[in-house]
PDB file of C-alpha atoms in Angstrom:
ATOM      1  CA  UNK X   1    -111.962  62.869  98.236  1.00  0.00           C
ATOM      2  CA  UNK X   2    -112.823  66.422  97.847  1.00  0.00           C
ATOM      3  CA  UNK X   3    -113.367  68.530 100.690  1.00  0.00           C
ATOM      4  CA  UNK X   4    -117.022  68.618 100.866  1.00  0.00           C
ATOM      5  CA  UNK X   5    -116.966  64.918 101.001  1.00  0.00           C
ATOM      6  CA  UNK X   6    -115.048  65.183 104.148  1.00  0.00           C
ATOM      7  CA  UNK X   7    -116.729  67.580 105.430  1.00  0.00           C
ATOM      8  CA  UNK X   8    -119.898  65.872 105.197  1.00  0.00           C
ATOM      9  CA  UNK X   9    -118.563  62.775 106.251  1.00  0.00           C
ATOM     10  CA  UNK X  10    -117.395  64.566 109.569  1.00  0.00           C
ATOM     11  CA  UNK X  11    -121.251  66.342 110.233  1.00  0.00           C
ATOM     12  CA  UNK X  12    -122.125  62.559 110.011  1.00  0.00           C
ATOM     13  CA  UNK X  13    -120.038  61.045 112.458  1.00  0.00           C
ATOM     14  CA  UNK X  14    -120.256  64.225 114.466  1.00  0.00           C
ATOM     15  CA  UNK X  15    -124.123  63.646 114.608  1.00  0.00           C
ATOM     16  CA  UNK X  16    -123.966  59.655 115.232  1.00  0.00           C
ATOM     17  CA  UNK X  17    -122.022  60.841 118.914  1.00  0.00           C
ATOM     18  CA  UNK X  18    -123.662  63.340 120.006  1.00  0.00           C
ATOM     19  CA  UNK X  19    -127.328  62.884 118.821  1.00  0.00           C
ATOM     20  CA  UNK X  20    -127.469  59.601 118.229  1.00  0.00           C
ATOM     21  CA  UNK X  21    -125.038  58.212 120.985  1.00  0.00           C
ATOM     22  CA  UNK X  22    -126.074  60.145 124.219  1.00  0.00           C
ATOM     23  CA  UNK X  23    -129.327  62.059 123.361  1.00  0.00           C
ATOM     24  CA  UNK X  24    -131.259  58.994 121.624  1.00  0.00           C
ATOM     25  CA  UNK X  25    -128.962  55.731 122.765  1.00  0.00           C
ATOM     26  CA  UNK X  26    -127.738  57.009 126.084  1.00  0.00           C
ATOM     27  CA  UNK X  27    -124.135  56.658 126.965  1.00  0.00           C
ATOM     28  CA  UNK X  28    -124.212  53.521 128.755  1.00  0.00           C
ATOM     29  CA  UNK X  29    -125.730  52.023 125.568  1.00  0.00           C
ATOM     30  CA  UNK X  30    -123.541  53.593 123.170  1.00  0.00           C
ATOM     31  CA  UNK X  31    -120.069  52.138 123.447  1.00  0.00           C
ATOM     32  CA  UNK X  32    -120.078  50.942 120.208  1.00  0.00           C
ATOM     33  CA  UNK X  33    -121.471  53.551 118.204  1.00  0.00           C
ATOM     34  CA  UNK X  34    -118.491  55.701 119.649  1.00  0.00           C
ATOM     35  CA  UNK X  35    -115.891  53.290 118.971  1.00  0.00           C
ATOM     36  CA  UNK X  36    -116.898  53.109 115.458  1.00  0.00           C
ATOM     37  CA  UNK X  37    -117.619  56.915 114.747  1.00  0.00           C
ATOM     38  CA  UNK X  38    -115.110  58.484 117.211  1.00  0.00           C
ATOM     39  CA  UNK X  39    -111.990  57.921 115.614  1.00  0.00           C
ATOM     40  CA  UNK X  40    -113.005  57.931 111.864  1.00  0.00           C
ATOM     41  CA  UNK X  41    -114.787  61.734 112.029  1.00  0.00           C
ATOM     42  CA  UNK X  42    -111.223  62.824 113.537  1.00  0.00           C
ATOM     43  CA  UNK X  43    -109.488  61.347 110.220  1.00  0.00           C
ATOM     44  CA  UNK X  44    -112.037  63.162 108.826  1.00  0.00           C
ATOM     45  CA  UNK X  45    -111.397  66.173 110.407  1.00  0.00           C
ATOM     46  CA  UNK X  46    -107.930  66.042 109.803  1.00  0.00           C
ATOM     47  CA  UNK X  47    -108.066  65.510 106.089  1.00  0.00           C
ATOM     48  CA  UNK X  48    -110.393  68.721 106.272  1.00  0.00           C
ATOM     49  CA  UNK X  49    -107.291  70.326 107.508  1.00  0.00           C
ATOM     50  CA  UNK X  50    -104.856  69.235 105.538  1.00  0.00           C
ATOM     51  CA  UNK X  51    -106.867  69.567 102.385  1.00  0.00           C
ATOM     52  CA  UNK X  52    -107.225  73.394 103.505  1.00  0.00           C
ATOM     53  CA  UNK X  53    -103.822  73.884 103.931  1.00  0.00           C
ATOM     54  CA  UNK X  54    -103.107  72.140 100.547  1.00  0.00           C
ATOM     55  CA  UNK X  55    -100.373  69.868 102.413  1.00  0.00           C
ATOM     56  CA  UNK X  56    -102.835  66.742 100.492  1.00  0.00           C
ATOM     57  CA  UNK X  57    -104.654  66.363  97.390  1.00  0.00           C
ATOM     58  CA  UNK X  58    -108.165  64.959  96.683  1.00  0.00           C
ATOM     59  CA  UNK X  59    -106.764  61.727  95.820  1.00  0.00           C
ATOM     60  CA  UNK X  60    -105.131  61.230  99.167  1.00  0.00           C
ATOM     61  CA  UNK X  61    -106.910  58.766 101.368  1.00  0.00           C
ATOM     62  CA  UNK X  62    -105.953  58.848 105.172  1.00  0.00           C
ATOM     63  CA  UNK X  63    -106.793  55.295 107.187  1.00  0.00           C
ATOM     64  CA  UNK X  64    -108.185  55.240 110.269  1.00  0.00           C
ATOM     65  CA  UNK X  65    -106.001  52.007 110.388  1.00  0.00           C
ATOM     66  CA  UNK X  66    -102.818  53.721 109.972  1.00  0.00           C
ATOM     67  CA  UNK X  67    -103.384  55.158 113.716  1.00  0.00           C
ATOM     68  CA  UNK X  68    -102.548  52.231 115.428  1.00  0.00           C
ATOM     69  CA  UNK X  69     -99.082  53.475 115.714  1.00  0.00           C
ATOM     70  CA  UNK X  70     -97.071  56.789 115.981  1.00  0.00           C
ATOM     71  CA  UNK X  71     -95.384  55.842 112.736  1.00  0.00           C
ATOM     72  CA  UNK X  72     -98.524  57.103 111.195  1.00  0.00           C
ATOM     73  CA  UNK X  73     -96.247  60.490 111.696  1.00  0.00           C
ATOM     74  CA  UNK X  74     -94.524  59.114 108.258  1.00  0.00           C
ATOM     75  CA  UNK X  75     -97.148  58.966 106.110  1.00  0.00           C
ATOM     76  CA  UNK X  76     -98.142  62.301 106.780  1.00  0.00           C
ATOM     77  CA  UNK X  77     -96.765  65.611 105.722  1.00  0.00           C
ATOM     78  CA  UNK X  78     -95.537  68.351 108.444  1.00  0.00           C
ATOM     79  CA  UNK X  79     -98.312  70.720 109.678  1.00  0.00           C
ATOM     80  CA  UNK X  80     -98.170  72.578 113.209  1.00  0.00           C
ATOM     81  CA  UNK X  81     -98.953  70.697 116.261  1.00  0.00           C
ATOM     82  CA  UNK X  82     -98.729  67.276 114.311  1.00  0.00           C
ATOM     83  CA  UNK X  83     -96.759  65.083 116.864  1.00  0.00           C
ATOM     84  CA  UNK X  84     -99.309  66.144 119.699  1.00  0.00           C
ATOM     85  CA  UNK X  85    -102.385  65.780 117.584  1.00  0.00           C
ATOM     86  CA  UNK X  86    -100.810  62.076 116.000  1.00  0.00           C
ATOM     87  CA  UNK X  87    -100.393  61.053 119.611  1.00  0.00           C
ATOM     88  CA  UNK X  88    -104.064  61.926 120.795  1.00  0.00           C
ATOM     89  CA  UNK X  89    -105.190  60.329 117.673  1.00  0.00           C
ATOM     90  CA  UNK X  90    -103.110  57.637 118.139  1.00  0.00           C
ATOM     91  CA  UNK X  91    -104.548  56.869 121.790  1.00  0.00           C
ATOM     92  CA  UNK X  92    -108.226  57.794 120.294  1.00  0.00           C
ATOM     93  CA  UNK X  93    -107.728  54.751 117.451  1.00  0.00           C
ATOM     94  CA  UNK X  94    -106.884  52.051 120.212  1.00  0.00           C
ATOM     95  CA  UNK X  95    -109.504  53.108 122.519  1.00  0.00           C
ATOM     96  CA  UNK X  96    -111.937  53.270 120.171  1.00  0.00           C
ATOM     97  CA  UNK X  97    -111.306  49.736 118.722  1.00  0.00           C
ATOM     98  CA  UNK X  98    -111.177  48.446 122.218  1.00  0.00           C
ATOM     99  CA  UNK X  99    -114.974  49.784 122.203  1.00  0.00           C
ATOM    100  CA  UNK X 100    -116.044  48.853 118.956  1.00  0.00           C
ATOM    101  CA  UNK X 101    -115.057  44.863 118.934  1.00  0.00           C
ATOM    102  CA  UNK X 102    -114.268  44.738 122.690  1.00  0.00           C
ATOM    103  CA  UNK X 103    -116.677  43.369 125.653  1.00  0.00           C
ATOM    104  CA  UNK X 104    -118.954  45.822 127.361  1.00  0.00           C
ATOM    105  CA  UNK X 105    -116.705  48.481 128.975  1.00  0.00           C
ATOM    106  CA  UNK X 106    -117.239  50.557 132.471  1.00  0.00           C
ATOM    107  CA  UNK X 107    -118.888  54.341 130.876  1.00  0.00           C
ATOM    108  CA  UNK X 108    -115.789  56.069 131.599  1.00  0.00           C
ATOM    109  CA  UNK X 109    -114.110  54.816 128.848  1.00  0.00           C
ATOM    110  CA  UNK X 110    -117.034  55.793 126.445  1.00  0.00           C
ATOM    111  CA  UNK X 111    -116.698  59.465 128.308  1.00  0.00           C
ATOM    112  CA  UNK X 112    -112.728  59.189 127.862  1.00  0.00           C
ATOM    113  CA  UNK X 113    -113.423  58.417 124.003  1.00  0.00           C
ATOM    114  CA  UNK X 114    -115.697  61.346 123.804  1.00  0.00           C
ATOM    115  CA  UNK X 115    -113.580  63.573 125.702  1.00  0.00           C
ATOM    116  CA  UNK X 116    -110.558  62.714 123.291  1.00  0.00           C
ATOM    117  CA  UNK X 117    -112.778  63.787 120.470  1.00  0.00           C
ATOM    118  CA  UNK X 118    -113.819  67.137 121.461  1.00  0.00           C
ATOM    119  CA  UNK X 119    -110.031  67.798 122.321  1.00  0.00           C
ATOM    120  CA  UNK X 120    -108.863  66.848 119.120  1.00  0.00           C
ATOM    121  CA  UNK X 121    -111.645  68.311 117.506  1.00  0.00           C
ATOM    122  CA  UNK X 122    -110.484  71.689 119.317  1.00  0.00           C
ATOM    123  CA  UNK X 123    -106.689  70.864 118.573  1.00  0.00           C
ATOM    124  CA  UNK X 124    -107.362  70.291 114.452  1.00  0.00           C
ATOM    125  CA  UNK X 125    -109.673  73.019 114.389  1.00  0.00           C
ATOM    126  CA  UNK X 126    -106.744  75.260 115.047  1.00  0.00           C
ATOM    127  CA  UNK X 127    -105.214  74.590 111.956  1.00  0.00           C
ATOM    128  CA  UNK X 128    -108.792  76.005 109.775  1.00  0.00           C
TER     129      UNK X 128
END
C-alpha cells in the first residue's frame, strides 16, 4: 500500500476512537469499537513509519495478526526503539482482541486500550 493509503487508513481508525467511541458511543459502550480499531490504526501507523524511513516497500503488508507474539520482531526490519514499541504493540493486539470478541469488560480496560494507543502513537511518531 502506498503511503497515503496508510495514512488515510490511520485518520480513519483514529476518528472511529476518539469521535466515534467516546464523544458519540461513550466509553462504556464502546469496547468493541476500540478493540477492533485500536490495534489496526497502530499497524497503520507503523507502516507510515517504516514506509518513511524506506525500511518497507508499497507491496509490504504488515498483519495486525502477526502481533500476537514478540516473534513479530522477525518479520520486521530494524528501526530505533523497535523491541519497546513490538512489546506495547504486542500487549495492545491481545487486549484489543480480548475486547473485540470477548464478554463485556469493566471500562478500565477500554481506558487501558486507549491509553496504549496514544503511547504508541507518541512512541512511532518519533520515528516521522
Amino acid at each position: 500500500m502506498r503511503i497515503d493509503s496508510h495514512e488515510e487508513a490511520f485518520t480513519v481508525h483514529k476518528k472511529a476512537l476518539f469521535t466515534w467511541a467516546l464523544e458519540i458511543e461513550g466509553l462504556e459502550k464502546s469496547q468493541r469499537i476500540v478493540g477492533l480499531h485500536a490495534s489496526r490504526g497502530i499497524i497503520e501507523l507503523l507502516s507510515i513509519a517504516l514506509h518513511k524511513k524506506h525500511l518497507i516497500d508499497e507491496g509490504f503488508q504488515i498483519n495486525h495478526r502477526w502481533f500476537k507474539s514478540e516473534k513479530v520482531s522477525e518479520r520486521l526490519p530494524e528501526f530505533e526503539g523497535k523491541e519497546e514499541i513490538i512489546g506495547k504493540m504486542v500487549e495492545l493486539e491481545a487486549l484489543c482482541e480480548n475486547l473485540a470478541y470477548g464478554a463485556q469488560k469493566p471500562v478500565g480496560r477500554t481506558e487501558e486500550a486507549l491509553k496504549l494507543f496514544t503511547l504508541l502513537e507518541e512512541m512511532i511518531g518519533r520515528l516521522l
